[in-house]
Amino acid sequence: MIVTVNNITVAYEQLGSGPDLIVLHGWGYDHTLLLPFAQQLGAFARVTLIDLPGHGGTQEPPVPYDAFDFADTVAGVMDALGIQKAAMLGHSNGGRTILAMTRDHADRMSRLILCDAAGLKPKRTFTYYRKVYTYKIGKAFLKLPFFSEETRQRYSSGKGSEDYKNLSPVMKQTFIRLVNKDLSELLASIRVPVLLIWGDQDQDTPLYMAHKLEKEIPDCGLVLYEGAGHYAFVERMAQTAAVVRSFLSSGRQGE
């Protein structure tokens, strides 16, 4: 399904029923790879998965976007679908997008779940992160058992993804703007409960980022998966779904 937001076509998918939960993927893949996870979440929420600009079925922006443009895109999809307020779950760049939303769209968010989220200034160089955040899915992600061989072939062959060097100029500049923006200044002003889900072996958004988020966000808790990496939330999919369900249910009584 598609909607038009700020003159670009944005792809989305909805499933399940219950309180609204927006799910945002990371850089270099799209919502389709999160469908097995979303199906578990759909047992207790109406899940809306959105392809972020330049990913999946969503058009590239006409000019380079930054994190706040991504945030505006998500808010625009919510407007188009009549979603006034929702819980938000994002992985990596999806988490960065959620953090950016807290600046101009805080009233649209009830609870936040950040899974190995990006958005903080890295200690490493941009060159390192350019290599890490290529447009190709990490091999570890595709090896997870719920992916079909067809899906693995589609992405690993380059038909579903391209390396950073082959990105269009607008997406290269978008990537640079995203990676170079530090959203730390927003953390202290977040006024909704936040749950962090992290792998202690994450090399892409290292554990020190989770600890910084936990320290600076007023109402924040951390669930740490030992032995898991950057895709911890789907490496432990059933556990994550149970944790998310508990987190969302605990909020409904007082909201």
Short mmCIF file of C-alpha atoms in Angstrom, two decimals:
data_model
loop_
_atom_site.label_atom_id
_atom_site.label_comp_id
_atom_site.label_asym_id
_atom_site.label_seq_id
_atom_site.Cartn_x
_atom_site.Cartn_y
_atom_site.Cartn_z
CA MET A 1 0.00 0.00 0.00
CA ILE A 2 1.16 3.53 -0.65
CA VAL A 3 0.47 7.11 0.39
CA THR A 4 1.98 10.39 -0.80
CA VAL A 5 3.90 12.47 1.73
CA ASN A 6 5.71 15.68 0.76
CA ASN A 7 5.49 14.73 -2.91
CA ILE A 8 7.08 11.31 -2.56
CA THR A 9 5.32 7.95 -2.65
CA VAL A 10 5.71 6.09 0.64
CA ALA A 11 5.07 2.35 0.95
CA TYR A 12 3.62 0.83 4.10
CA GLU A 13 1.91 -2.30 5.36
CA GLN A 14 -0.51 -2.84 8.22
CA LEU A 15 -1.36 -6.02 10.08
CA GLY A 16 -2.82 -7.15 13.38
CA SER A 17 -5.21 -5.35 15.69
CA GLY A 18 -5.00 -3.42 18.93
CA PRO A 19 -3.15 -0.24 19.95
CA ASP A 20 -1.17 1.38 17.16
CA LEU A 21 2.52 0.49 16.87
CA ILE A 22 4.72 2.01 14.15
CA VAL A 23 7.72 -0.14 13.15
CA LEU A 24 10.68 1.41 11.32
CA HIS A 25 13.48 -0.56 9.68
CA GLY A 26 17.17 0.26 9.58
CA TRP A 27 19.33 1.60 6.77
CA GLY A 28 19.77 -0.66 3.76
CA TYR A 29 16.69 -2.85 3.96
CA ASP A 30 12.92 -2.39 4.04
CA HIS A 31 9.84 -3.42 5.97
CA THR A 32 9.45 -6.75 4.17
CA LEU A 33 12.33 -8.29 6.12
CA LEU A 34 10.54 -7.43 9.37
CA LEU A 35 7.26 -9.11 8.46
CA PRO A 36 7.94 -12.29 10.49
CA PHE A 37 8.61 -10.09 13.53
CA ALA A 38 5.60 -7.88 12.80
CA GLN A 39 3.35 -10.93 12.64
CA GLN A 40 4.24 -11.70 16.24
CA LEU A 41 3.62 -8.09 17.27
CA GLY A 42 0.31 -8.17 15.41
CA ALA A 43 -1.06 -10.55 18.04
CA PHE A 44 -1.46 -7.59 20.40
CA ALA A 45 -1.08 -4.41 18.29
CA ARG A 46 -2.06 -2.88 14.98
CA VAL A 47 1.36 -2.74 13.38
CA THR A 48 2.18 -0.22 10.67
CA LEU A 49 5.47 -0.90 8.91
CA ILE A 50 6.81 2.00 6.84
CA ASP A 51 9.51 1.99 4.17
CA LEU A 52 11.68 5.01 4.91
CA PRO A 53 12.72 7.35 2.05
CA GLY A 54 14.85 5.67 -0.59
CA HIS A 55 14.15 2.18 0.72
CA GLY A 56 11.87 -0.59 -0.50
CA GLY A 57 8.76 0.77 -2.19
CA THR A 58 9.32 4.37 -1.06
CA GLN A 59 10.74 6.86 -3.51
CA GLU A 60 14.04 8.60 -3.02
CA PRO A 61 13.61 12.18 -1.86
CA PRO A 62 14.09 14.92 -4.49
CA VAL A 63 16.85 16.47 -2.35
CA PRO A 64 19.06 14.98 0.39
CA TYR A 65 17.08 14.31 3.56
CA ASP A 66 18.23 14.51 7.17
CA ALA A 67 16.87 12.74 10.24
CA PHE A 68 14.16 15.36 10.74
CA ASP A 69 12.96 14.93 7.16
CA PHE A 70 12.67 11.19 7.83
CA ALA A 71 10.72 12.05 10.98
CA ASP A 72 8.36 14.31 9.02
CA THR A 73 7.79 11.50 6.53
CA VAL A 74 6.67 9.12 9.28
CA ALA A 75 4.39 11.78 10.77
CA GLY A 76 2.95 12.36 7.29
CA VAL A 77 2.12 8.67 6.92
CA MET A 78 0.40 8.77 10.29
CA ASP A 79 -1.66 11.76 9.12
CA ALA A 80 -2.62 9.97 5.92
CA LEU A 81 -3.71 6.87 7.83
CA GLY A 82 -5.56 8.77 10.58
CA ILE A 83 -3.20 7.63 13.33
CA GLN A 84 -3.19 10.38 15.93
CA LYS A 85 -0.80 8.75 18.37
CA ALA A 86 1.19 5.53 18.45
CA ALA A 87 3.94 3.62 20.14
CA MET A 88 7.10 3.55 18.03
CA LEU A 89 9.64 0.79 17.48
CA GLY A 90 12.73 1.35 15.39
CA HIS A 91 15.94 -0.48 14.58
CA SER A 92 19.22 1.34 13.87
CA ASN A 93 18.33 4.20 11.49
CA GLY A 94 14.68 3.57 12.35
CA GLY A 95 15.62 4.32 15.95
CA ARG A 96 17.41 7.46 14.80
CA THR A 97 14.21 8.52 13.02
CA ILE A 98 12.23 8.02 16.22
CA LEU A 99 14.68 10.13 18.21
CA ALA A 100 14.36 12.86 15.57
CA MET A 101 10.56 12.70 15.86
CA THR A 102 10.78 13.72 19.51
CA ARG A 103 11.73 17.24 18.42
CA ASP A 104 8.68 18.20 16.34
CA HIS A 105 6.25 15.29 16.78
CA ALA A 106 6.49 14.39 20.45
CA ASP A 107 2.72 14.60 20.85
CA ARG A 108 2.27 11.76 18.34
CA MET A 109 4.25 9.25 20.41
CA SER A 110 3.06 7.25 23.42
CA ARG A 111 6.00 4.92 24.06
CA LEU A 112 9.33 4.35 22.33
CA ILE A 113 11.23 1.12 21.72
CA LEU A 114 14.74 1.64 20.37
CA CYS A 115 16.49 -1.48 19.08
CA ASP A 116 20.26 -1.06 18.63
CA ALA A 117 19.42 2.49 17.63
CA ALA A 118 21.59 4.98 15.78
CA GLY A 119 21.49 8.73 16.34
CA LEU A 120 24.39 9.47 18.65
CA LYS A 121 27.78 10.82 17.62
CA PRO A 122 30.04 7.85 16.98
CA LYS A 123 33.51 7.55 18.44
CA ARG A 124 34.69 6.06 15.18
CA THR A 125 35.30 7.88 11.89
CA PHE A 126 32.78 8.41 9.11
CA THR A 127 34.83 6.13 6.86
CA TYR A 128 34.26 3.28 9.28
CA TYR A 129 30.51 3.87 9.38
CA ARG A 130 30.34 4.15 5.62
CA LYS A 131 31.71 0.61 5.48
CA VAL A 132 29.38 -0.61 8.22
CA TYR A 133 26.18 1.01 6.98
CA THR A 134 26.41 -0.08 3.38
CA TYR A 135 23.23 -0.55 1.44
CA LYS A 136 23.72 -4.31 1.60
CA ILE A 137 22.06 -6.34 4.32
CA GLY A 138 24.43 -7.80 6.91
CA LYS A 139 25.06 -11.46 6.32
CA ALA A 140 24.20 -12.24 9.93
CA PHE A 141 20.69 -10.81 9.46
CA LEU A 142 19.97 -12.87 6.35
CA LYS A 143 21.16 -16.06 8.06
CA LEU A 144 18.33 -15.88 10.57
CA PRO A 145 16.14 -18.97 10.11
CA PHE A 146 12.85 -17.25 9.27
CA PHE A 147 14.15 -15.85 5.94
CA SER A 148 13.36 -17.85 2.83
CA GLU A 149 16.08 -18.75 0.36
CA GLU A 150 14.32 -16.51 -2.19
CA THR A 151 14.64 -13.53 0.15
CA ARG A 152 18.31 -14.27 0.78
CA GLN A 153 19.01 -14.47 -2.93
CA ARG A 154 17.09 -11.26 -3.67
CA TYR A 155 19.22 -9.23 -1.29
CA SER A 156 22.58 -10.91 -1.60
CA SER A 157 22.48 -10.77 -5.40
CA GLY A 158 22.22 -6.99 -5.33
CA LYS A 159 18.70 -6.90 -6.80
CA GLY A 160 17.22 -5.77 -3.52
CA SER A 161 20.16 -3.71 -2.36
CA GLU A 162 23.31 -1.93 -3.55
CA ASP A 163 26.60 -1.06 -1.92
CA TYR A 164 27.21 2.46 -0.68
CA LYS A 165 29.34 3.31 -3.72
CA ASN A 166 26.40 2.59 -6.02
CA LEU A 167 23.88 4.75 -4.17
CA SER A 168 22.44 7.67 -6.06
CA PRO A 169 23.97 11.07 -5.26
CA VAL A 170 20.91 12.11 -3.27
CA MET A 171 21.02 8.96 -1.13
CA LYS A 172 24.77 9.30 -0.54
CA GLN A 173 24.22 12.82 0.72
CA THR A 174 21.25 11.63 2.77
CA PHE A 175 23.42 8.98 4.36
CA ILE A 176 26.11 11.53 5.21
CA ARG A 177 23.56 13.87 6.79
CA LEU A 178 22.09 11.07 8.86
CA VAL A 179 25.38 9.70 10.17
CA ASN A 180 26.87 13.10 10.97
CA LYS A 181 23.93 14.37 13.02
CA ASP A 182 24.17 13.89 16.77
CA LEU A 183 20.72 13.84 18.37
CA SER A 184 22.00 13.82 21.97
CA GLU A 185 20.52 17.26 22.64
CA LEU A 186 17.01 15.79 22.36
CA LEU A 187 17.39 13.06 24.97
CA ALA A 188 16.70 15.02 28.14
CA SER A 189 13.45 16.42 26.73
CA ILE A 190 11.85 13.04 25.98
CA ARG A 191 8.76 12.75 28.17
CA VAL A 192 7.44 9.30 27.32
CA PRO A 193 8.68 5.92 28.58
CA VAL A 194 11.51 4.47 26.50
CA LEU A 195 12.65 0.86 26.25
CA LEU A 196 16.07 0.02 24.84
CA ILE A 197 16.72 -3.44 23.36
CA TRP A 198 20.39 -4.05 22.61
CA GLY A 199 22.89 -6.76 21.83
CA ASP A 200 25.99 -6.65 23.98
CA GLN A 201 28.09 -7.69 20.96
CA ASP A 202 26.75 -4.93 18.68
CA GLN A 203 29.68 -3.54 16.71
CA ASP A 204 27.63 -1.12 14.57
CA THR A 205 25.90 0.87 17.31
CA PRO A 206 28.08 -0.19 20.26
CA LEU A 207 26.85 -0.73 23.79
CA TYR A 208 28.19 2.61 25.05
CA MET A 209 25.43 4.24 22.98
CA ALA A 210 22.77 2.29 24.85
CA HIS A 211 24.26 3.34 28.18
CA LYS A 212 24.28 6.99 27.11
CA LEU A 213 20.64 6.79 26.07
CA GLU A 214 19.69 5.06 29.32
CA LYS A 215 21.49 7.70 31.37
CA GLU A 216 20.16 10.80 29.59
CA ILE A 217 16.55 9.88 28.79
CA PRO A 218 14.46 10.54 31.94
CA ASP A 219 12.24 7.42 31.85
CA CYS A 220 14.31 4.73 30.21
CA GLY A 221 15.12 1.05 30.73
CA LEU A 222 17.53 -1.30 28.99
CA VAL A 223 17.02 -4.93 27.99
CA LEU A 224 20.39 -6.41 27.09
CA TYR A 225 20.77 -9.63 25.10
CA GLU A 226 24.04 -11.39 25.85
CA GLY A 227 25.82 -12.75 22.83
CA ALA A 228 23.61 -10.86 20.36
CA GLY A 229 24.74 -8.30 17.80
CA HIS A 230 23.25 -5.40 15.85
CA TYR A 231 20.09 -7.34 14.99
CA ALA A 232 19.48 -8.49 18.55
CA PHE A 233 15.77 -7.72 18.43
CA VAL A 234 15.16 -10.31 15.71
CA GLU A 235 17.90 -12.70 16.78
CA ARG A 236 15.72 -13.14 19.88
CA MET A 237 12.43 -12.49 18.11
CA ALA A 238 10.02 -14.33 20.41
CA GLN A 239 11.66 -12.84 23.49
CA THR A 240 11.52 -9.35 21.97
CA ALA A 241 7.84 -9.70 21.10
CA ALA A 242 7.09 -10.73 24.70
CA VAL A 243 9.13 -7.82 26.08
CA VAL A 244 7.39 -5.33 23.78
CA ARG A 245 3.98 -6.70 24.70
CA SER A 246 4.72 -6.32 28.41
CA PHE A 247 6.10 -2.80 27.90
CA LEU A 248 3.06 -1.62 25.95
CA SER A 249 0.56 -3.29 28.26
CA SER A 250 2.08 -1.73 31.37
CA GLY A 251 1.46 1.70 29.90
CA ARG A 252 -2.19 1.30 29.01
CA GLN A 253 -3.40 1.30 32.61
CA GLY A 254 -2.05 4.75 33.34
CA GLU A 255 -2.51 6.39 29.95
#
